[in-house]
Tab-separated table of C-alpha atoms and ligand atoms in Angstrom:
chain	number	residue	atom	x	y	z
A	22	MET	CA	-12.798	-9.160	-14.913
A	23	LYS	CA	-9.176	-8.737	-14.925
A	24	VAL	CA	-8.080	-4.964	-14.926
A	25	ILE	CA	-4.505	-5.440	-14.807
A	26	GLU	CA	-2.696	-8.288	-16.315
A	27	LEU	CA	1.549	-8.338	-16.130
A	28	LYS	CA	3.016	-11.385	-17.794
A	29	ASP	CA	6.653	-11.931	-17.294
A	30	VAL	CA	7.518	-8.469	-16.829
A	31	VAL	CA	11.316	-7.341	-16.184
A	32	LYS	CA	12.834	-3.603	-16.061
A	33	LYS	CA	16.352	-2.766	-16.497
A	34	TYR	CA	18.452	-0.064	-15.319
A	35	GLY	CA	21.286	-0.329	-17.711
A	36	ASP	CA	22.450	-3.832	-16.531
A	37	PHE	CA	20.658	-3.729	-13.198
A	38	GLU	CA	17.429	-5.508	-13.026
A	39	ALA	CA	15.096	-3.740	-10.437
A	40	VAL	CA	12.032	-6.183	-11.584
A	41	LYS	CA	12.622	-9.707	-12.217
A	42	GLY	CA	9.821	-11.272	-14.423
A	43	VAL	CA	6.707	-10.778	-12.400
A	44	THR	CA	3.306	-12.027	-13.413
A	45	PHE	CA	0.209	-11.566	-12.029
A	46	ASN	CA	-3.351	-10.290	-12.543
A	47	ILE	CA	-5.464	-7.617	-10.727
A	48	GLU	CA	-9.501	-7.966	-10.762
A	49	GLU	CA	-11.912	-5.510	-10.765
A	50	GLY	CA	-12.919	-3.953	-7.101
A	51	GLU	CA	-9.939	-5.145	-5.408
A	52	ILE	CA	-7.514	-3.071	-2.922
A	53	TYR	CA	-4.493	-4.655	-4.628
A	54	GLY	CA	-1.352	-4.401	-1.797
A	55	LEU	CA	2.302	-4.495	-2.954
A	56	LEU	CA	3.890	-5.175	0.170
A	57	GLY	CA	7.871	-5.529	-0.039
A	58	PRO	CA	10.788	-3.156	1.765
A	59	ASN	CA	12.688	-0.264	0.392
A	60	GLY	CA	13.681	-1.108	-3.110
A	61	ALA	CA	11.967	-4.282	-3.846
A	62	GLY	CA	10.766	-3.144	-7.246
A	63	LYS	CA	7.225	-1.667	-6.516
A	64	SER	CA	7.581	1.847	-7.807
A	65	THR	CA	9.528	0.928	-10.711
A	66	LEU	CA	6.381	-1.867	-10.951
A	67	ILE	CA	3.882	0.877	-11.061
A	68	ASN	CA	5.270	3.214	-12.950
A	69	MET	CA	5.284	0.718	-15.898
A	70	ILE	CA	1.856	-0.449	-15.300
A	71	CYS	CA	0.978	3.574	-16.031
A	72	GLY	CA	2.978	3.765	-18.677
A	73	LEU	CA	5.648	6.159	-17.181
A	74	LEU	CA	8.246	3.869	-17.720
A	75	ASN	CA	9.229	1.624	-20.604
A	76	ILE	CA	9.159	-2.030	-20.146
A	77	THR	CA	12.275	-3.589	-20.811
A	78	LYS	CA	10.340	-7.614	-21.378
A	79	GLY	CA	7.029	-8.847	-21.143
A	80	GLU	CA	3.834	-7.283	-21.064
A	81	ILE	CA	1.279	-5.321	-19.182
A	82	PHE	CA	-2.436	-4.727	-19.893
A	83	VAL	CA	-4.472	-1.959	-18.678
A	84	LEU	CA	-8.400	-2.523	-18.929
A	85	GLY	CA	-7.261	-5.092	-21.792
A	86	GLN	CA	-5.011	-2.807	-23.624
A	87	SER	CA	-1.345	-3.211	-23.610
A	88	MET	CA	0.220	-0.868	-21.907
A	89	GLU	CA	3.371	-0.796	-24.542
A	90	ARG	CA	1.078	0.687	-27.079
A	91	GLY	CA	-0.926	2.540	-23.846
A	92	SER	CA	-3.151	5.139	-25.867
A	93	ALA	CA	-4.146	8.232	-23.991
A	94	LYS	CA	-7.799	6.939	-23.708
A	95	VAL	CA	-6.610	4.071	-21.122
A	96	LYS	CA	-4.496	6.301	-18.946
A	97	SER	CA	-7.443	8.594	-18.777
A	98	LYS	CA	-8.591	5.706	-16.688
A	99	LEU	CA	-6.152	5.726	-14.347
A	100	GLY	CA	-4.936	7.862	-11.244
A	101	LEU	CA	-1.534	7.871	-10.007
A	102	VAL	CA	-0.509	9.056	-6.606
A	103	PRO	CA	3.072	9.090	-6.675
A	104	GLN	CA	5.676	9.119	-4.217
A	105	ASP	CA	7.279	12.385	-5.043
A	106	ILE	CA	4.318	14.834	-4.496
A	107	ALA	CA	3.870	16.625	-7.409
A	108	LEU	CA	2.046	20.067	-6.556
A	109	TYR	CA	2.336	23.477	-7.977
A	110	ASN	CA	3.467	26.034	-4.927
A	111	ASN	CA	2.336	29.039	-6.710
A	112	LEU	CA	-1.390	27.865	-7.681
A	113	THR	CA	-3.958	27.250	-4.778
A	114	ALA	CA	-4.999	24.121	-3.964
A	115	TYR	CA	-8.573	24.400	-6.138
A	116	GLU	CA	-6.519	25.533	-8.977
A	117	ASN	CA	-4.030	22.631	-8.434
A	118	VAL	CA	-6.883	20.061	-8.716
A	119	LYS	CA	-8.210	21.912	-11.530
A	120	PHE	CA	-4.999	22.057	-13.397
A	121	PHE	CA	-4.484	18.212	-13.108
A	122	CYS	CA	-8.293	17.108	-13.781
A	123	GLY	CA	-8.123	19.617	-16.810
A	124	LEU	CA	-5.499	17.511	-18.850
A	125	TYR	CA	-8.458	14.955	-19.082
A	126	GLY	CA	-10.373	17.160	-21.277
A	127	PHE	CA	-12.959	18.758	-18.683
A	128	SER	CA	-13.392	22.605	-18.137
A	129	GLY	CA	-15.852	25.228	-17.223
A	130	SER	CA	-18.384	24.102	-14.478
A	131	GLU	CA	-18.297	20.750	-14.556
A	132	LEU	CA	-14.197	21.121	-13.796
A	133	LYS	CA	-15.214	23.155	-11.150
A	134	GLU	CA	-17.308	20.605	-9.582
A	135	ARG	CA	-15.056	17.835	-10.058
A	136	ALA	CA	-12.285	19.861	-8.071
A	137	GLU	CA	-14.303	20.528	-5.549
A	138	LYS	CA	-15.715	16.996	-5.042
A	139	ALA	CA	-12.120	15.962	-5.111
A	140	LEU	CA	-11.043	18.520	-2.276
A	141	LYS	CA	-14.227	17.487	-0.395
A	142	TYR	CA	-13.192	13.885	-0.885
A	143	VAL	CA	-9.548	14.479	0.952
A	144	GLY	CA	-10.934	16.927	3.729
A	145	LEU	CA	-9.415	20.241	2.156
A	146	LEU	CA	-12.288	22.303	0.748
A	147	ASP	CA	-12.182	24.336	3.566
A	148	LYS	CA	-8.220	24.846	2.297
A	149	ALA	CA	-9.341	25.495	-1.536
A	150	ASN	CA	-8.039	28.754	-1.471
A	151	SER	CA	-4.432	28.081	0.255
A	152	THR	CA	-1.345	26.894	-1.330
A	153	PRO	CA	0.145	23.899	-0.724
A	154	SER	CA	3.444	26.156	0.518
A	155	THR	CA	1.468	26.588	3.696
A	156	PHE	CA	0.170	22.845	4.153
A	157	SER	CA	1.613	19.962	6.544
A	158	GLY	CA	3.038	17.015	4.546
A	159	GLY	CA	-0.169	15.219	5.197
A	160	MET	CA	-2.069	17.744	3.927
A	161	LYS	CA	0.129	17.970	0.832
A	162	ARG	CA	-0.433	14.038	0.478
A	163	ARG	CA	-4.143	14.811	0.258
A	164	LEU	CA	-3.964	17.149	-2.023
A	165	ASN	CA	-1.862	14.939	-4.250
A	166	ILE	CA	-4.270	12.419	-3.920
A	167	ALA	CA	-7.680	15.058	-4.805
A	168	CYS	CA	-5.554	16.075	-8.043
A	169	ALA	CA	-5.438	11.986	-9.120
A	170	ILE	CA	-8.650	11.210	-8.674
A	171	ALA	CA	-10.734	14.253	-9.762
A	172	HIS	CA	-11.229	12.562	-13.047
A	173	THR	CA	-12.706	9.798	-11.322
A	174	PRO	CA	-10.112	7.082	-12.935
A	175	LYS	CA	-11.389	3.444	-12.663
A	176	VAL	CA	-7.709	2.137	-11.642
A	177	ILE	CA	-6.350	4.428	-8.833
A	178	ILE	CA	-2.376	3.640	-8.092
A	179	LEU	CA	-0.937	5.115	-4.881
A	180	ASP	CA	2.704	5.095	-4.235
A	181	GLU	CA	3.525	4.649	-0.516
A	182	PRO	CA	1.032	7.701	-0.094
A	183	THR	CA	1.468	7.676	4.156
A	184	VAL	CA	5.366	7.721	4.080
A	185	GLY	CA	6.101	10.348	6.941
A	186	ILE	CA	3.108	11.895	7.591
A	187	ASP	CA	0.632	12.363	11.016
A	188	PRO	CA	-1.363	9.787	12.408
A	189	GLN	CA	-4.269	11.804	11.449
A	190	SER	CA	-3.713	12.148	7.905
A	191	ARG	CA	-2.629	8.363	7.632
A	192	ASN	CA	-5.955	7.559	8.744
A	193	HIS	CA	-7.853	10.052	6.682
A	194	ILE	CA	-5.992	8.541	3.564
A	195	LEU	CA	-6.581	4.858	4.243
A	196	GLU	CA	-10.517	5.916	4.809
A	197	SER	CA	-10.591	7.686	1.681
A	198	ILE	CA	-8.973	4.724	-0.417
A	199	LYS	CA	-11.659	2.291	1.361
A	200	LYS	CA	-14.464	4.660	0.358
A	201	LEU	CA	-12.845	5.109	-3.406
A	202	ASN	CA	-12.870	1.280	-3.384
A	203	GLU	CA	-16.674	1.360	-2.545
A	204	LYS	CA	-17.442	3.620	-4.967
A	205	GLY	CA	-16.470	1.337	-7.708
A	206	ALA	CA	-12.533	2.209	-8.220
A	207	THR	CA	-9.985	-0.549	-8.235
A	208	ILE	CA	-6.555	0.376	-5.993
A	209	ILE	CA	-3.845	-0.645	-6.019
A	210	TYR	CA	-1.643	0.303	-2.899
A	211	THR	CA	2.305	0.261	-2.259
A	212	SER	CA	3.885	-0.007	1.073
A	213	HIS	CA	6.234	-1.018	2.993
A	214	TYR	CA	4.046	-1.016	6.498
A	215	MET	CA	2.371	-4.201	6.768
A	216	GLU	CA	-0.096	-2.819	9.577
A	217	GLU	CA	-1.835	-0.408	6.475
A	218	VAL	CA	-1.815	-3.664	3.696
A	219	GLU	CA	-3.675	-5.536	6.874
A	220	ALA	CA	-5.872	-2.688	7.423
A	221	ILE	CA	-7.494	-2.119	3.994
A	222	CYS	CA	-6.010	-4.280	1.393
A	223	THR	CA	-8.309	-7.618	-0.198
A	224	LYS	CA	-5.630	-9.378	-1.948
A	225	VAL	CA	-1.842	-8.639	-1.304
A	226	GLY	CA	1.444	-9.459	-3.561
A	227	VAL	CA	4.720	-9.653	-1.695
A	228	MET	CA	7.284	-8.309	-3.241
A	229	ASP	CA	11.325	-8.893	-2.749
A	230	HIS	CA	14.650	-8.090	-4.687
A	231	GLY	CA	12.178	-7.459	-8.047
A	232	LYS	CA	10.350	-10.422	-8.320
A	233	LEU	CA	6.852	-11.389	-6.595
A	234	ILE	CA	7.487	-14.172	-4.119
A	235	ALA	CA	3.764	-14.718	-2.588
A	236	MET	CA	0.643	-13.383	-3.505
A	237	GLY	CA	-3.130	-13.929	-2.269
A	238	THR	CA	-5.788	-12.936	0.596
A	239	LYS	CA	-4.316	-11.931	3.949
A	240	GLU	CA	-5.859	-15.628	5.030
A	241	GLU	CA	-3.745	-17.362	2.347
A	242	LEU	CA	-0.915	-15.622	2.703
A	243	LYS	CA	-1.035	-16.385	6.428
A	244	ASP	CA	-2.372	-20.027	6.470
A	245	SER	CA	0.797	-20.453	3.755
A	246	VAL	CA	3.065	-19.966	6.582
A	247	SER	CA	1.495	-21.235	9.871
A	248	ASN	CA	-1.369	-23.053	10.877
A	249	ILE	CA	-0.424	-22.444	14.722
A	250	ASN	CA	-1.011	-18.887	16.664
A	251	THR	CA	0.825	-18.380	20.324
A	252	ILE	CA	-1.243	-17.796	22.863
A	253	VAL	CA	0.362	-15.905	25.279
A	254	VAL	CA	-0.699	-16.074	28.619
A	255	THR	CA	0.586	-12.950	31.818
A	256	LEU	CA	0.361	-14.465	35.187
A	257	GLN	CA	-0.512	-11.609	38.004
A	258	GLU	CA	3.037	-13.194	39.487
A	259	ASN	CA	6.581	-13.916	38.373
A	260	GLN	CA	6.453	-17.541	38.898
A	261	GLU	CA	7.344	-20.797	37.260
A	262	ILE	CA	3.795	-23.024	36.857
A	263	LYS	CA	3.656	-26.827	35.860
A	264	THR	CA	2.478	-26.996	32.129
A	265	ASP	CA	1.914	-30.580	31.823
A	266	GLY	CA	-1.713	-30.494	31.912
A	267	ILE	CA	-2.136	-27.962	29.118
A	268	LYS	CA	-0.107	-29.800	26.873
A	269	ASP	CA	-2.745	-32.597	27.145
A	270	ILE	CA	-5.623	-30.083	26.194
A	271	GLU	CA	-6.726	-30.950	21.941
A	272	GLY	CA	-4.778	-29.011	19.657
A	273	ILE	CA	-1.783	-27.662	21.928
A	274	THR	CA	1.688	-28.690	20.222
A	275	ASN	CA	3.782	-26.797	22.849
A	276	VAL	CA	4.133	-24.833	26.283
A	277	TYR	CA	6.722	-22.885	27.646
A	278	CYS	CA	6.821	-20.802	30.627
A	279	GLU	CA	9.506	-18.231	32.022
A	280	GLU	CA	9.287	-15.381	34.494
A	281	GLY	CA	5.575	-15.648	34.415
A	282	ILE	CA	4.950	-15.457	31.321
A	283	VAL	CA	3.110	-18.677	29.441
A	284	LYS	CA	3.480	-19.452	25.561
A	285	ILE	CA	0.954	-21.944	24.247
A	286	ASP	CA	1.010	-22.852	20.785
A	287	SER	CA	-2.093	-24.434	19.162
A	288	TYR	CA	-3.184	-25.784	16.277
A	289	LYS	CA	-5.730	-22.582	14.751
A	290	GLU	CA	-8.439	-24.461	13.705
A	291	VAL	CA	-8.961	-25.965	17.047
A	292	ASP	CA	-10.904	-24.550	19.674
A	293	ASN	CA	-9.356	-24.848	22.983
A	294	PHE	CA	-9.770	-21.536	24.245
A	295	ASP	CA	-12.182	-22.092	27.010
A	296	LYS	CA	-10.449	-25.492	28.330
A	297	ILE	CA	-7.117	-23.309	28.252
A	298	ILE	CA	-8.682	-20.523	30.832
A	299	LEU	CA	-10.199	-23.279	32.512
A	300	TYR	CA	-6.479	-24.553	33.321
A	301	PHE	CA	-5.560	-21.488	35.090
A	302	THR	CA	-9.060	-20.760	36.593
A	303	ASP	CA	-9.160	-24.393	38.019
A	304	LYS	CA	-5.876	-24.349	39.796
A	305	ASN	CA	-6.565	-20.533	41.181
A	306	ILE	CA	-3.397	-19.460	39.061
A	307	LYS	CA	-4.553	-15.465	38.661
A	308	ILE	CA	-3.785	-14.185	35.134
A	309	LYS	CA	-3.059	-10.477	34.145
A	310	ASN	CA	-3.436	-10.575	30.505
A	311	ILE	CA	-4.014	-13.425	27.598
A	312	GLU	CA	-3.191	-12.628	24.240
A	313	ASN	CA	-3.975	-14.667	20.820
A	314	LYS	CA	-0.870	-14.037	18.849
A	315	THR	CA	-1.706	-14.895	15.230
A	316	PRO	CA	0.674	-14.864	12.222
A	317	ASN	CA	0.812	-11.357	10.322
A	318	LEU	CA	2.089	-10.056	7.271
A	319	GLU	CA	5.481	-9.376	8.753
A	320	THR	CA	5.531	-13.495	9.989
A	321	VAL	CA	4.607	-13.860	6.308
A	322	PHE	CA	7.568	-11.885	5.310
A	323	MET	CA	10.213	-13.093	7.547
A	324	SER	CA	8.937	-17.036	7.172
A	325	LEU	CA	10.152	-16.057	2.995
A	326	THR	CA	12.883	-13.944	3.226
A	327	GLY	CA	14.320	-14.180	6.929
A	328	ARG	CA	14.096	-10.420	7.477
A	329	THR	CA	11.824	-8.072	8.310
A	330	LEU	CA	10.157	-5.427	6.325
A	331	ARG	CA	12.017	-2.851	7.266
A	332	ASP	CA	15.421	-4.360	7.793
B	425	ADP	P1	10.494	0.355	-4.050
B	425	ADP	O1	9.764	0.943	-4.809
B	425	ADP	O2	9.949	-0.813	-3.831
B	425	ADP	O3	11.268	1.117	-2.859
B	425	ADP	P2	12.197	0.929	-6.796
B	425	ADP	O4	11.471	0.465	-7.600
B	425	ADP	O5	12.487	2.723	-6.317
B	425	ADP	O6	11.592	0.559	-5.404
B	425	ADP	O7	13.424	0.174	-6.887
B	425	ADP	C1	13.897	-0.843	-7.106
B	425	ADP	C2	16.049	-0.871	-7.773
B	425	ADP	O8	15.876	-0.462	-8.523
B	425	ADP	C3	16.397	-0.294	-6.412
B	425	ADP	O9	17.719	-1.352	-6.176
B	425	ADP	C4	16.605	1.045	-6.516
B	425	ADP	O10	17.835	1.567	-6.475
B	425	ADP	C5	16.478	0.713	-8.318
B	425	ADP	N1	16.441	2.009	-9.494
B	425	ADP	C6	15.266	2.765	-9.171
B	425	ADP	N2	15.233	3.704	-10.133
B	425	ADP	C7	16.385	3.442	-10.955
B	425	ADP	C8	16.921	4.326	-11.855
B	425	ADP	N3	16.218	5.265	-12.357
B	425	ADP	N4	18.120	4.265	-12.329
B	425	ADP	C9	19.133	2.990	-11.403
B	425	ADP	N5	18.165	2.326	-10.390
B	425	ADP	C10	16.991	2.499	-10.082
C-alpha cells in the first residue's frame, strides 16, 4: 500500500524554486531515507508532506488523502520530528509529551499512559519530572521524538534528528527508529549523513538542488553507479611487487601498486577473494591488512553530482 504519493511537486519561495517537480511513492513499512546535502530541499519537501507548507504545484497524497485539503484526520496519523527542537522549557519532560499528545484528543489515564510509554521508548522515563532546560542536546532531541510519537502515528517523519548530538544519543535514536518501524510505523528520515541512511533505511531517495536525482534500495543505487569493488591490500613492507599474475585472476579489471599498497579492481559478481590471497601467500609476500571496498552512498552521490555530500 502506498502511504505517501508525490506527483510533480514544486515549491517556490518567491521566485526561487526550492523543490523542482518531485515525484515518488513511499510504501507502507519502509524506512525511507531522503539523502542530500544542506539546501537540497529535504525540509521543504517534508513540511509540504505534513501540510505545514503550501504546495506551489503538483499533488501530495498521505494515506490516500490529498494534503492540499489535508484534514485533521490525516494529520493525526502523522508524527513530525522537526529539525528545530520544539519544546516548552517551563514544562517538565512528562508535561511536554502530555501537551503534544493531548492535541490529538487524548486525555485522562490514556494520556498519562501514552506519555509514560513514549518517554520510556526514548529512554527518558527517569527524567520525566525534569525540564528540558537541564537536558543535553541529545536528550532534547529524544524528548522531541517522544512528543511526536505518543499518539502512535502511522507515519513518522524525522528531519535530521541527529545533527549536533553525542554518539550515544545518536545510536539511541537510530535504534528507536528501527523499533518503531518493527512495530508497524512507516518512517521518513532526512539526513546528510550517508552512514545513517546506510545503517537504517530500506529505500533511499537522493536529493540535490530541489530534484530527486536517484531512488531505489541501497543495493540498486550502488549497483547503478558501479559493478566494481576495490580490494585494498596493505603489505607488511613498503615494497613494489609484480602485479602481472594478479591481473590474470578471473574478474580483475585493474591492479596498481604504490608504496606497499596494492589496489585491485574486481567485478563484484566474481568470487575471487581466495585466489587473490593465494597469490600473495604463494609468493611469500606478507600482508598487513586486506579490505574490500564496496561503493557506498557517498560514491553514489559523487558519481551523480561530482561533489561530496558535505561540500
Ligand atoms: P534541506 O532541508 O535539504 O537542507 P531546505 O528545504 O531547508 O533544504 O532548503 C532548500 C532551499 O530553499 C535552500 O536553498 C534554502 O535556502 C531555501 N529556503 C528554505 N526555506 C526558505 C524560506 N522560507 N524562504 C526562502 N528560501 C528558503
